[in-house]
Coordinates of C-alpha atoms in Angstrom, one line a residue:
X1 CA -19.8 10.5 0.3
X2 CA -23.0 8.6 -0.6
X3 CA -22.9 5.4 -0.9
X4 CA -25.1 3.5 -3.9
X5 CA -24.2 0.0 -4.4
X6 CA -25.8 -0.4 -7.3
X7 CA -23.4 2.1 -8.9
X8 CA -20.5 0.5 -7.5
X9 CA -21.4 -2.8 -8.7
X10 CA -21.9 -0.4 -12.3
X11 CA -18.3 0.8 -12.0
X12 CA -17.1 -2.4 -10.8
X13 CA -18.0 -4.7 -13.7
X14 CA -16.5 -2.5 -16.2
X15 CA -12.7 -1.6 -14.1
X16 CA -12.6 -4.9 -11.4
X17 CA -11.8 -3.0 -8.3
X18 CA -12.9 -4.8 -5.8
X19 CA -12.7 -8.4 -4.7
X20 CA -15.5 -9.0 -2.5
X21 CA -18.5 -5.8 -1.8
X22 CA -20.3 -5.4 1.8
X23 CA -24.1 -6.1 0.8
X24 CA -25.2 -4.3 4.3
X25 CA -26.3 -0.9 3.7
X26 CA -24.1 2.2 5.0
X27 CA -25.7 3.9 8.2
X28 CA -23.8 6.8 9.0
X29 CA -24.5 7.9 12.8
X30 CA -24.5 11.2 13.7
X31 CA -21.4 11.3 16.1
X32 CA -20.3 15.0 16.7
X33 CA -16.9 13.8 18.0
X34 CA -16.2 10.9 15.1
X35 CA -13.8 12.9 12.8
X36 CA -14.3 10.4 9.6
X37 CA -18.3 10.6 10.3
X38 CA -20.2 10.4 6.9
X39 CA -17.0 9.2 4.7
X40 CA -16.4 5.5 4.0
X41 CA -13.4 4.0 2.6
X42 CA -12.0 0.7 0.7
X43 CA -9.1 -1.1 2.2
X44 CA -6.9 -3.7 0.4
X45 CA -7.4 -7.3 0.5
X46 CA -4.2 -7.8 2.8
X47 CA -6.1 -6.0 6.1
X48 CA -7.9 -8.7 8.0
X49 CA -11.4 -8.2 8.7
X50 CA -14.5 -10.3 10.2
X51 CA -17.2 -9.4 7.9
X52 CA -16.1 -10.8 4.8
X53 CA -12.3 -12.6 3.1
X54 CA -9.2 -11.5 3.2
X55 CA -7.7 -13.4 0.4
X56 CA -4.8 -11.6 -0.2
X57 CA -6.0 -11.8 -4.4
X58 CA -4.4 -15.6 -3.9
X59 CA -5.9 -19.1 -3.8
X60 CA -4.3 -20.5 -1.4
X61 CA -6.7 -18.0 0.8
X62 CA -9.9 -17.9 -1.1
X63 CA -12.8 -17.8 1.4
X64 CA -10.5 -17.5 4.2
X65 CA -12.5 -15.5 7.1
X66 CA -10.2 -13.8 10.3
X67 CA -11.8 -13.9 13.5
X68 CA -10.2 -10.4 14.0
X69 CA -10.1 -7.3 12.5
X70 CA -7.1 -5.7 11.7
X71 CA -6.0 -2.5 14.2
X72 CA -6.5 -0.1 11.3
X73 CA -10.1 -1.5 10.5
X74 CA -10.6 -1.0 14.4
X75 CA -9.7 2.1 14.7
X76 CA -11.4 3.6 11.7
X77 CA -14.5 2.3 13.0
X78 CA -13.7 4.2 16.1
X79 CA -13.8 6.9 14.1
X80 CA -16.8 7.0 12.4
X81 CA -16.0 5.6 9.2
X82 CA -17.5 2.6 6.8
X83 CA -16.0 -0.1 5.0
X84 CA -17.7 -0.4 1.3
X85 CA -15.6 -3.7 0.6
X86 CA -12.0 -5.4 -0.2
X87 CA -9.9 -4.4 -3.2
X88 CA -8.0 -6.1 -5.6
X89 CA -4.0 -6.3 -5.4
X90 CA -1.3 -8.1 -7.0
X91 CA -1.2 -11.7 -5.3
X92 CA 0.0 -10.8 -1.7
X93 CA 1.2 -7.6 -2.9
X94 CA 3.9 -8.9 -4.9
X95 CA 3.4 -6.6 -8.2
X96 CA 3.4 -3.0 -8.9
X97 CA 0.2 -3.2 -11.7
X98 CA -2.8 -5.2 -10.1
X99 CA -3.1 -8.2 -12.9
X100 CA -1.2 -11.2 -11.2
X101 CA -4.2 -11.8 -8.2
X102 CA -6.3 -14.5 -8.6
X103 CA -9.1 -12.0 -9.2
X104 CA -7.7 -11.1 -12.8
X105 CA -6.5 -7.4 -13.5
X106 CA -7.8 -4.3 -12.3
X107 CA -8.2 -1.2 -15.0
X108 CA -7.0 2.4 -15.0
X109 CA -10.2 4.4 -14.5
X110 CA -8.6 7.2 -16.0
X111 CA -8.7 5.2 -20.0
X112 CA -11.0 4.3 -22.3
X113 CA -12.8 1.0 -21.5
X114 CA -16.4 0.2 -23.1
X115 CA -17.0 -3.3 -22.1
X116 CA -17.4 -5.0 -18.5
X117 CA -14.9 -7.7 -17.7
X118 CA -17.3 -8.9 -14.5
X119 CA -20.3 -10.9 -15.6
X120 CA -22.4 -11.2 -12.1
X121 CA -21.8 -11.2 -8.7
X122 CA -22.0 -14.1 -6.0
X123 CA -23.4 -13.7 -2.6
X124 CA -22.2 -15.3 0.5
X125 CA -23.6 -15.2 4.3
X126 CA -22.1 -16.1 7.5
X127 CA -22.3 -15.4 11.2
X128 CA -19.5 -14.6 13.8
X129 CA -19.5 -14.1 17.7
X130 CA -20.0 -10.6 18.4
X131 CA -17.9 -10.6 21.5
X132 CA -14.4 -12.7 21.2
X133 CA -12.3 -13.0 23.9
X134 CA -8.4 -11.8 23.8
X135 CA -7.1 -16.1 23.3
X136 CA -9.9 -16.3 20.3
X137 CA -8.4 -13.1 18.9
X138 CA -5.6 -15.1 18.3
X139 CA -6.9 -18.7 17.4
X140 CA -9.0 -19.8 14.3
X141 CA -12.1 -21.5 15.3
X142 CA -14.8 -22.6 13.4
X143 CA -16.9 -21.2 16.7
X144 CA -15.9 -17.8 16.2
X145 CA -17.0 -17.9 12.4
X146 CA -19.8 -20.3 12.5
X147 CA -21.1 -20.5 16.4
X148 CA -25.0 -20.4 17.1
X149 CA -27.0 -18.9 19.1
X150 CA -27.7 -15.3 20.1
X151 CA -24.5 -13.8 20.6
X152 CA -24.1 -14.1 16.8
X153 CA -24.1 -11.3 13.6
X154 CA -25.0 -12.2 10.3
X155 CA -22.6 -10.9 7.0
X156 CA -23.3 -10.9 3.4
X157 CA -21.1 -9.9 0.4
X158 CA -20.5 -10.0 -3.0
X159 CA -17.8 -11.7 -4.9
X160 CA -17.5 -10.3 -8.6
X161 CA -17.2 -13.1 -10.9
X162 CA -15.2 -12.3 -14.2
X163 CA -16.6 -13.4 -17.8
X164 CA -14.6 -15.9 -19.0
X165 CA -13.7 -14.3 -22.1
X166 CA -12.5 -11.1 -19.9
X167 CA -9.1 -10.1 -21.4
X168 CA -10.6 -10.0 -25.0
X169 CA -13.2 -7.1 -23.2
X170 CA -10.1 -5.1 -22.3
X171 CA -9.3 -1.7 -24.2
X172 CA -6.2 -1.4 -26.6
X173 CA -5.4 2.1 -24.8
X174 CA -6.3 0.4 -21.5
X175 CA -3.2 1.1 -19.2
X176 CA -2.1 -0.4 -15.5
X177 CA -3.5 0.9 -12.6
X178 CA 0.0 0.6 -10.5
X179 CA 0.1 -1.9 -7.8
X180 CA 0.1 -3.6 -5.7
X181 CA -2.9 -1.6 -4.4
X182 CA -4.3 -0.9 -7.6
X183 CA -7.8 -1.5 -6.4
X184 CA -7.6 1.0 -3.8
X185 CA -6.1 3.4 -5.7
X186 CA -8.9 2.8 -8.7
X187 CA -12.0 3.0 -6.3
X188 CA -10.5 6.4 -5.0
X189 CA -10.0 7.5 -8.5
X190 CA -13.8 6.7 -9.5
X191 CA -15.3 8.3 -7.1
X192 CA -16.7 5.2 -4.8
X193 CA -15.3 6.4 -2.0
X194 CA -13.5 9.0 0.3
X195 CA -11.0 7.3 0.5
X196 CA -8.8 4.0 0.8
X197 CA -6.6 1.8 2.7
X198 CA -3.5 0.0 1.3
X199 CA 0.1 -1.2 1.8
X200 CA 3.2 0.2 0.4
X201 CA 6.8 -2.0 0.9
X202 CA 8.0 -0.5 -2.2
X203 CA 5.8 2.0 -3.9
X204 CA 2.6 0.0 -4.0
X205 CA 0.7 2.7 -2.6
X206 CA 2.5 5.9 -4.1
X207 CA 2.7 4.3 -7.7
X208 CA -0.8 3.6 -8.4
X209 CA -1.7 6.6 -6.8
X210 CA 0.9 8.3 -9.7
X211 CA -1.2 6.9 -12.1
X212 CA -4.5 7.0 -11.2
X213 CA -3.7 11.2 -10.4
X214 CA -4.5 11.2 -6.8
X215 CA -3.0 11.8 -3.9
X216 CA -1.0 8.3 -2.1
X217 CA 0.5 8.6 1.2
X218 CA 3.5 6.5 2.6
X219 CA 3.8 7.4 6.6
X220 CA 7.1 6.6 8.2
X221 CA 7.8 3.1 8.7
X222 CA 6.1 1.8 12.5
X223 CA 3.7 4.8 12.5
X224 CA 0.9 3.1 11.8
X225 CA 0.1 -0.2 13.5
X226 CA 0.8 -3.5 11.1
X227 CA -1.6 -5.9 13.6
X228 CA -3.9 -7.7 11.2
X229 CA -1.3 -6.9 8.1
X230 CA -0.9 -10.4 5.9
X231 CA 3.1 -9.4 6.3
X232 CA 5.1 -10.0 3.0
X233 CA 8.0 -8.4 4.2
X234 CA 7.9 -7.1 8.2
X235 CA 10.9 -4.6 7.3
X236 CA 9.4 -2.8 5.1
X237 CA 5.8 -3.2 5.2
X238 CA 3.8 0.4 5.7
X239 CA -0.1 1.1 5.8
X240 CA -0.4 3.7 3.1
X241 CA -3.7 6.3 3.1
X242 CA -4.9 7.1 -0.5
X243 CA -7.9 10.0 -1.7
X244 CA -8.5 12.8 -3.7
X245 CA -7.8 15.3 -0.7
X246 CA -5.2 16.1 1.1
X247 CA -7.5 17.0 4.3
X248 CA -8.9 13.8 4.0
X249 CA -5.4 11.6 4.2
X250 CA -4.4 14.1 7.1
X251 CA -7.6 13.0 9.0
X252 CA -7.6 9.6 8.6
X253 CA -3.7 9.6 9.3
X254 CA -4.1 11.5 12.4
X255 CA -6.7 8.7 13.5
X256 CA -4.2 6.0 13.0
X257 CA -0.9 7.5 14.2
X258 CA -1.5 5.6 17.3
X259 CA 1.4 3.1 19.2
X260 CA 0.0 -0.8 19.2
X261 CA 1.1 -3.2 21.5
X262 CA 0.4 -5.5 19.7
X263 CA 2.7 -4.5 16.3
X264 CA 6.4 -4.7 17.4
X265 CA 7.5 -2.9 14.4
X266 CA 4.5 -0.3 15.5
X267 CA 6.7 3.1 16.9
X268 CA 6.8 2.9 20.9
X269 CA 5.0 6.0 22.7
X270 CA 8.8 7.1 23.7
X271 CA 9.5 7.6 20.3
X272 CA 6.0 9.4 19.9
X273 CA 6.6 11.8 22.6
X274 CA 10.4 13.1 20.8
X275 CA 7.9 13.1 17.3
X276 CA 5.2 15.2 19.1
X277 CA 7.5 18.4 19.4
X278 CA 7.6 18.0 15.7
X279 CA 3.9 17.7 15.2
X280 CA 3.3 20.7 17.1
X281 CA 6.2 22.5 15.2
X282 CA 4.6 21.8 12.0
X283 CA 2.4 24.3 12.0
X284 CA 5.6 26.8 12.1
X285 CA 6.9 25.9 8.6
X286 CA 3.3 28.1 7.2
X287 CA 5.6 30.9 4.9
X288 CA 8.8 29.4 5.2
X289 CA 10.7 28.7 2.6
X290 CA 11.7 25.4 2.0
X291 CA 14.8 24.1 0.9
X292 CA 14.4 21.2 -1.7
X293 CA 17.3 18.3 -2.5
X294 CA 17.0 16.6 -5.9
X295 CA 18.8 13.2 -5.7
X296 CA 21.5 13.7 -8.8
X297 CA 21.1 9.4 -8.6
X298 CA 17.5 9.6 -9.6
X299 CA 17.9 11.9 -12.5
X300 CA 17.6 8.3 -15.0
X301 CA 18.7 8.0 -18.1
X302 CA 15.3 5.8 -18.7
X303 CA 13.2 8.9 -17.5
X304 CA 10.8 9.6 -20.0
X305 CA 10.7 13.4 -21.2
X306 CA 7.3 14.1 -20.1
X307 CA 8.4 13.6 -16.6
X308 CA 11.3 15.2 -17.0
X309 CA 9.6 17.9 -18.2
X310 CA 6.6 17.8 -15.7
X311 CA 9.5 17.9 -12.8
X312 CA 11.1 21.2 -14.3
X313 CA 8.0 22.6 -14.7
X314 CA 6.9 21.4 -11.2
X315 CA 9.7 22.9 -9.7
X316 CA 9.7 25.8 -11.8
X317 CA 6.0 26.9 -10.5
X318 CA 7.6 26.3 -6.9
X319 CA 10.6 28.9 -7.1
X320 CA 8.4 32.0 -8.7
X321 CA 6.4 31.0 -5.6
X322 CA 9.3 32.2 -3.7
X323 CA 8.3 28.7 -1.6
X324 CA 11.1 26.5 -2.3
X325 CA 14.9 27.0 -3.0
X326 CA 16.7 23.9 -4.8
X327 CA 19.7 22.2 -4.6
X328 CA 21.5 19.6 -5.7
X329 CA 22.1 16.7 -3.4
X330 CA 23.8 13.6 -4.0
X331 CA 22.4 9.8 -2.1
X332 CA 25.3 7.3 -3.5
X333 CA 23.7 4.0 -2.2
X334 CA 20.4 5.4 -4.2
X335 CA 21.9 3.2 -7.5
X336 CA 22.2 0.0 -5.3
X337 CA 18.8 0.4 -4.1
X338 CA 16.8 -2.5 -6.6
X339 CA 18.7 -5.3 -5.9
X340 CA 19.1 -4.5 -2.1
X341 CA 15.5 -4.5 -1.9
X342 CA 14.5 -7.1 -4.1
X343 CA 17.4 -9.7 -1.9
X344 CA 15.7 -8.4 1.4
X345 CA 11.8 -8.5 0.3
X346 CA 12.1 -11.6 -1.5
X347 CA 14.0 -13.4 1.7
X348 CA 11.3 -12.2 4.2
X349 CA 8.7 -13.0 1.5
X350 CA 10.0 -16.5 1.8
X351 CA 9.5 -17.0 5.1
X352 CA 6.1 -15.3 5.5
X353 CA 4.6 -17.6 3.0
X354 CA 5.9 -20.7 4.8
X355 CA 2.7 -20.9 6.8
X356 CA 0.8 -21.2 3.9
X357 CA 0.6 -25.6 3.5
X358 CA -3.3 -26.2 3.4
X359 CA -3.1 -27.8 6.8
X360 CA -4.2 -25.1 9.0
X361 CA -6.7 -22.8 6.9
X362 CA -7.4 -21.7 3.6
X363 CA -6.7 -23.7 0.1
X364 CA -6.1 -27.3 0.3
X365 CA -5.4 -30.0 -2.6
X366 CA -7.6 -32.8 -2.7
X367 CA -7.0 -36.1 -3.0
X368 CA -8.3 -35.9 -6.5
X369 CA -5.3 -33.8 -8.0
X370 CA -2.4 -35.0 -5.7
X371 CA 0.4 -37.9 -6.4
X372 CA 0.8 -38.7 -2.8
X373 CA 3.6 -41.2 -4.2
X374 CA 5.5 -37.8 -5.9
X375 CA 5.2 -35.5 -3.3
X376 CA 3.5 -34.4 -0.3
X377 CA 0.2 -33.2 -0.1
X378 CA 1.2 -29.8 1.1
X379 CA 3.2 -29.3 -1.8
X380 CA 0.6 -29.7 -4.6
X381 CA -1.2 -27.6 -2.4
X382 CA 1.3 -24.3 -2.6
X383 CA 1.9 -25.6 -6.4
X384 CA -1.5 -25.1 -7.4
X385 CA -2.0 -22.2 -4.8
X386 CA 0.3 -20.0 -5.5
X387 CA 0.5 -17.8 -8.5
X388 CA 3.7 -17.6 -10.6
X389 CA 5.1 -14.8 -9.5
X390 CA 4.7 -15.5 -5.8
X391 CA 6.4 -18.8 -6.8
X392 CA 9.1 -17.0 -8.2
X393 CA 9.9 -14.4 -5.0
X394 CA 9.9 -17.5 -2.9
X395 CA 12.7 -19.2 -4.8
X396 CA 14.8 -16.2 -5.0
X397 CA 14.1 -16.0 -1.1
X398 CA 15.0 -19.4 -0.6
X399 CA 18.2 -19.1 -2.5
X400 CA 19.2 -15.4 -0.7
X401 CA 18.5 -17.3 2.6
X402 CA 20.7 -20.4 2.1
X403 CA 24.2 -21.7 3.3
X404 CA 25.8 -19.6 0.2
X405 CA 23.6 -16.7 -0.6
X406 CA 22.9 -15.4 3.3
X407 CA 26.7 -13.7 3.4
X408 CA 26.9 -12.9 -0.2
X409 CA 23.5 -11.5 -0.7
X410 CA 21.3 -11.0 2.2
X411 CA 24.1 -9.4 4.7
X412 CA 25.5 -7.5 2.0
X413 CA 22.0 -5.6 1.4
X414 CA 21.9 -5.2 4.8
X415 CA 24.5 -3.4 4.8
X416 CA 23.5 -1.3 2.0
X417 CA 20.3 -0.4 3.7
X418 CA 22.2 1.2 6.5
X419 CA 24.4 3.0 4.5
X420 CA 21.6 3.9 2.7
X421 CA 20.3 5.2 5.8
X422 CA 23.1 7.0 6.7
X423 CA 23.3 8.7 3.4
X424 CA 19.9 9.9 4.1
X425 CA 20.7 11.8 7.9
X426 CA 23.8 12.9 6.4
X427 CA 21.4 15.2 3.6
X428 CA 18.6 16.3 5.4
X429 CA 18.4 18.6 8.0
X430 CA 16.1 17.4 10.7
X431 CA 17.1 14.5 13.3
X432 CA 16.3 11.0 12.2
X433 CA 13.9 10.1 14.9
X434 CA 15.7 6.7 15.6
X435 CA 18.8 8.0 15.7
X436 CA 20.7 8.7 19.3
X437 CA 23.4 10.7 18.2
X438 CA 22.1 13.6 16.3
X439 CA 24.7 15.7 14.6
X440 CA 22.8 19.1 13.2
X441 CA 23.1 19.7 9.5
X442 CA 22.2 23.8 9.0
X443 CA 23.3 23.1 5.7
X444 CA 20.6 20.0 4.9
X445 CA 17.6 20.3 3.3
X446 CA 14.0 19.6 4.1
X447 CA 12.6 17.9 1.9
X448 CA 13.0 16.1 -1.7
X449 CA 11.0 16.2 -4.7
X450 CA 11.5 13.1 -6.9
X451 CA 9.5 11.4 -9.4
X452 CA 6.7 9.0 -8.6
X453 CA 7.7 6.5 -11.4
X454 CA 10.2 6.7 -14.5
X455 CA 7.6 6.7 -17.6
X456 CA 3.9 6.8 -17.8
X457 CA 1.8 3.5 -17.3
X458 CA 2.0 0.7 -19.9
X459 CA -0.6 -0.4 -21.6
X460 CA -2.0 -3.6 -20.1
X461 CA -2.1 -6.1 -22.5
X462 CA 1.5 -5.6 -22.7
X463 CA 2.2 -6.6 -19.2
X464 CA 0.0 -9.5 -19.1
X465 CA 2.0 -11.1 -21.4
X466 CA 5.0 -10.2 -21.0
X467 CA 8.0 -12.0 -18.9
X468 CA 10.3 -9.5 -18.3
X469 CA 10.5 -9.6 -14.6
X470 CA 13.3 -7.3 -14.5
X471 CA 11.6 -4.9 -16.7
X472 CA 8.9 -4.5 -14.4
X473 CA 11.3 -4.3 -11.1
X474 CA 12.6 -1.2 -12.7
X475 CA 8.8 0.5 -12.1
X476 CA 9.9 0.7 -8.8
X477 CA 13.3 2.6 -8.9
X478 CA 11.9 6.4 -7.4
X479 CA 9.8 4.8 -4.5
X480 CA 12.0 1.7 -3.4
X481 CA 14.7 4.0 -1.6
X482 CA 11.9 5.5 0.7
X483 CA 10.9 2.6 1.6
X484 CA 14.4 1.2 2.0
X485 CA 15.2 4.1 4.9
X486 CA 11.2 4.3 6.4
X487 CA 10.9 7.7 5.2
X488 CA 7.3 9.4 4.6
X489 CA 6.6 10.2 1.4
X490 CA 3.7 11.7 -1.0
X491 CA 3.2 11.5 -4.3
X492 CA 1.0 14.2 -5.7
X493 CA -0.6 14.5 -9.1
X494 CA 1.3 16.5 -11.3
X495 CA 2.2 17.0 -15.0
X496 CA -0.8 15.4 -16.9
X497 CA -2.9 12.1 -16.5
X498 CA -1.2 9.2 -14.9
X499 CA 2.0 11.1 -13.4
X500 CA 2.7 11.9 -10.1
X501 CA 5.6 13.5 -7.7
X502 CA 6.9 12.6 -4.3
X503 CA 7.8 14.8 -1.4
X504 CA 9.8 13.2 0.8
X505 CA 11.2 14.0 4.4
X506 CA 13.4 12.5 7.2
X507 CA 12.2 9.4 9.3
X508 CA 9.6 11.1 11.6
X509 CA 8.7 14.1 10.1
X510 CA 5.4 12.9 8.3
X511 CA 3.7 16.5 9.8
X512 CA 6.0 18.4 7.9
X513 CA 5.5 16.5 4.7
X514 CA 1.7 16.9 4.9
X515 CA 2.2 20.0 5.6
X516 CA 4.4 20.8 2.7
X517 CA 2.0 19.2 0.7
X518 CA -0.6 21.8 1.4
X519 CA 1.7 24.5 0.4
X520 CA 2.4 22.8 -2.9
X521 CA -0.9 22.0 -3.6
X522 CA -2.2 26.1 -2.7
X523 CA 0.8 26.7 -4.9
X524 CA -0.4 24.6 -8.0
X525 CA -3.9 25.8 -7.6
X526 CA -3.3 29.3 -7.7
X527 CA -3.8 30.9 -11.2

């Protein structure tokens, strides 16, 4: 894809996707072997990289520059691939509709909006060391982002500034993008870019992805490397591939799918070598006919009837095919799903954001706006660098964490994540790759089709003001058990603007799902 940045400044001012822009041109090399040559790509604003912030859409890390990039930015590189810039996410992913970052909301490119909500655009330079050593890859030093003389590369970028009058600009029939990588899911769905990078612990790739109507891709858990991943919750964290076409998530996902030292969570090459037979196998499942669970648990009461419609009708188009045959399957510990992940995300959330005090890097209260005979310095500092709903997650953590709520809350949703788990094994019919003791099912199925969310996208004025936390927890009901169990999982477009489907397989078998995706989407596109 072409890059002009002029037209993605345009498109930016008017929908805020991205929080800072690369002001370098895009020079695409001609490298025969390079499988992402001449594409570039957005990547969420959790992904560390040297050439401009990774702010995490928070204060408390505005202008923050790693000395390191992330092990997906690496490896992209590798492959010939560009960056365009960082996109905009709920603060440190803890959202499902991109409007609680610092950066203010991100639109839905897919409604009506007339006015910009950016007013101009700030540019900053710096220089790092162009070679770092393995001990500065792990230390932050003013050197490494600052040093002189020649072994030093100059960076520019943008930083969109909104108008201060920017949620009066915003369109009645305006509607949430998804989160929490809305931006990366709205600069795939405008057409900036190939496409994009973000994280998914409980649907924030595959729900914005639902309603922006493109393609969203959640690997198995460990596939993909987490080194250079601001962690908001280590268990359940995923790197999640978003774009318009399915060939283009396989590509990039086949350039990732690579074991990192350096990620403990990241799957070991053991574990690789038992998934390879089932890479290779994938290509065996071309004219088979698949046989399709639908979770009786997620059939909602709350579901709206467009997608229950759009799911008939989805599923409909795939039995005339003679491609799928469906049954009914039944996941119990699917309706204990919300509050076991919310006690488990929310507790590791708590700890993660410990590090954040001002003392070390990033935000710091001055002595201007601190009572020093109150409280401690580092606690104005998270009070005013924090956003409210990160402030929120990390009392619930704290509280799930202490001397009562750790046996009656935590351990309890632990064990309903193994059950959960269980469950799972138990209904498909390929081997869990985890799993030693591997008891054939002949009678399981191979995949699932479920919704990508309950109800269309609501309108966004609605959200920003509203206070219904629990409200918009529920968002996540359909994606939050995949991510519970680490099982890959697409959500394709499907049934009209803004609503999306998942295919989901066992823990491993993120081949097959890609591969089941092509047949779906030949399937839908034949007339």
């Amino acid at each position: 894809m072409k890059t002009n940045l002029n037209h993605i400044k345009q498109v930016n001012k008017r929908y805020n996707i991205f929080t800072s822009l690369r002001k370098a041109p895009v020079v695409h090399e001609d490298f025969s072997y390079a499988p992402l040559v001449h594409t570039t790509y957005a990547i969420k604003d959790n992904f560390t990289t040297r050439e401009e912030p990774t702010t995490c859409s928070s204060k408390i890390l505005s202008s923050y520059i790693s000395p390191f990039d992330s092990t997906v930015v690496t490896l992209l590189k590798q492959n010939g691939t560009h960056c365009i810039g960082k996109t905009n996410m709920d603060e440190f992913a803890m959202g499902n509709s991109t409007t609680s970052g610092v950066f203010g909301p991100t639109l839905n490119p897919l409604y009506e909006q007339n006015e910009d909500l950016v007013e101009k655009y700030e540019e900053f330079e710096f220089g790092t060391k162009d070679s770092i050593s393995e001990t500065d890859g792990e230390t932050i030093s003013r050197e490494i982002l600052f040093g002189k003389g020649e072994d030093i590369s100059e960076h520019s970028y943008l930083v969109p500034k909104l108008s201060s009058d920017f949620s009066a600009k915003i369109s009645d029939k305006q509607r949430i993008v998804g989160g929490s990588s809305g931006g990366s899911a709205a600069a795939v769905a405008s057409d900036l870019v190939d496409f994009s990078i973000g994280s998914d612990t409980g649907g924030s790739v595959r729900l914005p992805a639902s309603y922006t109507g493109i393609y969203g891709f959640k690997p198995t858990y460990g596939r993909i490397s987490r080194w250079g991943l601001v962690a908001y919750s280590q268990s359940l964290d995923t790197v999640g591939i978003m774009s318009k076409s399915v060939d283009n998530i396989w590509k990039v996902f086949t350039c990732l799918d690579l074991p990192d030292a350096k990620d403990p969570s990241c799957l070991t090459e053991s574990v690789r070598e038992d998934m390879a037979i089932e890479r290779l196998n994938s290509k065996k499942n071309v004219g088979k006919k698949f046989k399709v669970g639908i979770p009786v648990e997620l059939q909602l009461e709350g579901m709206s009837g467009a997608v229950k419609g759009a799911w008939k009708d989805l599923l409909i188009k795939l039995q005339k095919s003679k491609l799928i045959e469906v049954y009914s399957v039944s996941v119990p510990s699917i309706k204990y799903a919300l509050p076991t992940y919310y006690t488990l995300v929310t507790s590791e959330a708590s700890s993660n954001l410990s590090r954040y005090d001002g003392i070390r890097y990033g935000y710091r209260a001055g002595e201007s706006v601190c009572d020093l005979a109150k409280e401690p310095e580092f606690v104005t500092t998270r009070s005013r660098g924090f956003g409210e709903e990160v402030k929120s997650r990390i009392l619930l953590g704290n509280y799930t964490l202490s001397s009562y709520g750790y046996n009656s809350h935590f351990m309890k949703a632990t064990g309903v994540r193994g059950m959960l788990i269980d469950e799972f094994n138990k209904v498909f019919r390929d081997r869990n790759m985890l799993v030693d003791k591997y008891f054939p099912n002949s009678a399981g199925v191979d995949m699932m089709i479920v919704p990508t969310a309950v109800h269309e996208p609501a309108p966004i004025n609605e959200v920003c003001g509203s206070t219904d936390a629990v409200k918009s927890y529920m968002d996540d009901v359909c994606t939050i058990p995949m991510s519970l169990a680490g099982l890959p999982s697409m959500s394709i477009p499907f049934g009209g603007k803004s609503m999306g489907f998942q295919l989901v397989g066992q823990h491993g078998q993120d081949y097959k799902v890609l591969e089941f995706t092509r047949l779906v989407e030949e399937v839908l596109d034949a007339k």
